[in-house]
Amino acid sequence: MFTTRLPLRFAHCDPAGIAYYPRYFELCDAVVEDWTAAVLGVDRNTMHGELGMGLPTVDLKAEFTAPSRLGDMLDFTLRIVRIGRSSLDLGIDVTCCGEARFAVRSTVVLIDLANMRAHPWPADFLDLLKKHALADKDPS
Amino acid sequence: MFTTRLPLRFAHCDPAGIAYYPRYFELCDAVVEDWTAAVLGVDRNTMHGELGMGLPTVDLKAEFTAPSRLGDMLDFTLRIVRIGRSSLDLGIDVTCCGEARFAVRSTVVLIDLANMRAHPWPADFLDLLKKHALADKDPS
Amino acid sequence: MFTTRLPLRFAHCDPAGIAYYPRYFELCDAVVEDWTAAVLGVDRNTMHGELGMGLPTVDLKAEFTAPSRLGDMLDFTLRIVRIGRSSLDLGIDVTCCGEARFAVRSTVVLIDLANMRAHPWPADFLDLLKKHALADKDPS
Amino acid sequence: MFTTRLPLRFAHCDPAGIAYYPRYFELCDAVVEDWTAAVLGVDRNTMHGELGMGLPTVDLKAEFTAPSRLGDMLDFTLRIVRIGRSSLDLGIDVTCCGEARFAVRSTVVLIDLANMRAHPWPADFLDLLKKHALADKDPS
């Protein structure tokens, strides 16, 4: 499973001193950005520019279990939940020192930026996704 | 039902020229902010400062139907879906020129900022919420 | 002079309960966005899309005089300070209930997005800018 | 001198595919956040919470030399330019692969959050600042 750690910064906190939830989604997007580069071997710049493809989020569910505070080091774990023809269900669990903070389940879709329509996974991407989905299921 | 219109600004758009979804949640939060003041008669500053209460989002589901572009005028409709003891389910539907763009269903909880725990709706708030929930159901 | 009013929202405030200064620049950018549409008659979407031009900020100075708090209604006044061949110096003064909050002086440059290089003001834009610069100097 | 590297993410880019300048200030603020912890030995959470102090920006100048693009790795160098009684002038230079991108000169002021007024540097902070200012001047 793909894991990364990001700090909860001043910019992410609200007047109550806790994480402002729209900022949580920016952090999740940063994680997906790094995961894409790591798993597909293509960074988002190359995907948008050279390949003319995007990976927008079309659906998401989030549950916020406990608040996060300024300075918290957040641990993100991203796993593949389902691989579709041109879509992908991702699960992101976020903890701090082992305590659950929030969890997101999202569906992203590969699209052709020229016409903004769904595009089936190219064979090489699909292979990489399947390999990682397998590893996510059985991390031992 | 509470409705308001907000422009999709440059700040909200991503390199694909469409709305960046974490920014959508900032816009929804602005709508909830205005709705709270309009329905409960208490702005968020008073709620946080004088009342020592917050209204964090603990759960949400979002569906993004069609992309929004720079300059789009977005119409937000907010309705009460369910009133709990200290929580509230809200539904926000967002359209542009009548076309569905995205919809969010969220649960917010009234909390005491001193101990960050759920706080039952005070009687006056509950009355106002019930009055509006009724109006939301039967807008005629 | 171009004036507009924008609320300081929850999203714009930091854990100290006051405006987070990077958010001030988003608000200023929203003001420039509306000003461009009003003065040049071209919204930013048309400018970017149809005209293939951008108006990036290349230089700015800001002075933060007094903090702004959640819920403050901020009054922005934008005036043209200097018109260059392809640039523009803008002055934005921000007050709340007449009290100075912050002031920004910025230089923006018209660029051709295809090559990212400065582009002289087209004659029609220049005429509009001059007319407004004159009005800004002598608002009586 | 304090140096750190941060990626320019999707969240930081505008529809022209380049850095949106208000986001640059969020990145600079992240750098100041890390610098404060490294130099003063006090993270921002402790400063705000336990010490009841803030370090707001009261003045800044920025020059944007060349645009940054999605995926750029930005190198931030922060140095102390001047130490005041309760203020500090900071210089932040930002490059990518050695190419200048933007530079910020800002004045921050130590304040007492209880009354929002300037507070002279405590002796231990002043010593640390002086030590680092010296090192910044003569990095050899």
XYZ file of C-alpha atoms in Angstrom, chain A:
140
model
C 0.000 0.000 0.000
C 1.116 3.501 -0.722
C 1.815 5.511 2.414
C 3.023 9.032 2.904
C 3.218 11.564 5.717
C 2.216 15.223 5.438
C 2.125 17.885 8.152
C -1.057 19.736 8.993
C 0.036 23.298 8.464
C -1.213 26.682 9.632
C -2.708 27.158 6.156
C -4.893 24.083 6.692
C -6.408 25.140 10.012
C -9.517 27.131 10.782
C -10.352 29.626 13.527
C -11.186 26.703 15.838
C -7.537 25.645 15.481
C -8.426 22.379 13.746
C -8.193 21.179 10.161
C -10.545 22.947 7.750
C -12.070 20.042 5.854
C -11.773 21.434 2.292
C -8.017 21.540 2.965
C -8.100 17.843 3.838
C -9.113 17.211 0.241
C -6.158 19.232 -1.008
C -3.916 16.991 1.073
C -5.644 13.882 -0.302
C -5.170 15.226 -3.798
C -1.453 15.686 -3.091
C -1.337 12.050 -1.999
C -3.116 10.894 -5.170
C -0.666 13.046 -7.153
C 2.327 11.282 -5.600
C 0.663 7.891 -5.805
C -0.040 8.331 -9.534
C 3.595 9.161 -10.193
C 4.750 6.204 -8.082
C 2.297 3.608 -9.409
C 1.720 4.629 -13.018
C 5.186 6.081 -13.462
C 3.661 9.251 -14.916
C 3.536 12.542 -13.036
C 0.475 14.759 -13.350
C 2.271 17.289 -15.502
C 3.154 14.628 -18.084
C -0.343 13.173 -17.856
C -1.964 16.553 -18.531
C 0.588 17.900 -20.973
C 2.080 15.070 -23.036
C -0.714 12.512 -22.692
C -3.602 15.019 -22.722
C -5.332 13.073 -19.990
C -6.820 13.961 -16.638
C -7.968 11.971 -13.619
C -10.846 13.937 -12.080
C -12.768 12.825 -9.018
C -16.395 12.080 -9.869
C -17.644 10.776 -6.568
C -16.472 10.731 -2.978
C -17.459 9.833 0.543
C -15.614 11.121 3.561
C -15.918 10.446 7.243
C -14.199 12.699 9.738
C -13.616 10.729 12.928
C -11.505 13.001 15.101
C -10.228 16.538 14.559
C -6.607 17.224 13.573
C -4.640 20.116 14.993
C -1.937 22.427 13.748
C 1.375 20.581 13.618
C -0.097 17.080 13.512
C 1.853 14.707 11.290
C -0.771 12.920 9.210
C -0.172 9.438 7.825
C -1.994 8.689 4.589
C -2.532 5.150 3.339
C -3.916 4.805 -0.175
C -5.166 1.546 -1.595
C -6.934 0.500 -4.776
C -10.454 -0.685 -3.969
C -11.765 -1.410 -7.469
C -10.507 -1.085 -11.024
C -13.094 -0.154 -13.656
C -12.811 0.155 -17.421
C -11.764 3.787 -17.173
C -12.351 4.399 -13.487
C -10.737 3.574 -10.207
C -12.049 3.439 -6.654
C -9.491 4.581 -4.131
C -9.541 4.344 -0.363
C -7.502 6.776 1.700
C -7.189 6.305 5.456
C -5.607 9.013 7.498
C -4.212 8.627 10.974
C -2.031 10.568 13.379
C 0.151 8.591 15.797
C -2.073 5.629 15.003
C -5.342 7.425 15.809
C -7.924 7.505 13.006
C -8.643 11.022 11.781
C -10.572 10.684 8.546
C -11.175 8.313 5.672
C -12.075 9.019 2.065
C -13.429 6.700 -0.591
C -13.339 8.243 -4.025
C -13.914 7.320 -7.629
C -11.620 8.870 -10.197
C -12.018 8.558 -13.946
C -9.405 8.730 -16.666
C -10.540 11.309 -19.202
C -9.348 12.649 -22.491
C -8.855 16.375 -21.823
C -9.657 17.233 -25.454
C -13.277 16.109 -25.163
C -13.574 15.646 -21.378
C -14.861 12.077 -21.896
C -13.926 8.885 -20.131
C -11.037 6.983 -21.680
C -10.395 3.263 -21.041
C -7.188 2.500 -19.162
C -4.314 1.946 -21.592
C -2.959 -1.615 -21.280
C 0.275 -0.593 -19.546
C -1.574 1.468 -16.936
C -4.042 -1.354 -16.372
C -1.234 -3.828 -15.745
C 0.362 -1.530 -13.203
C -2.950 -0.899 -11.480
C -3.717 -4.622 -11.267
C -0.297 -5.368 -9.871
C -0.742 -2.739 -7.187
C -4.340 -3.707 -6.420
C -3.097 -7.207 -5.732
C -0.338 -5.923 -3.490
C -2.875 -3.739 -1.654
C -5.036 -6.760 -0.950
C -2.255 -8.957 0.244
C 0.493 -6.736 1.617
C 2.325 -9.628 3.295
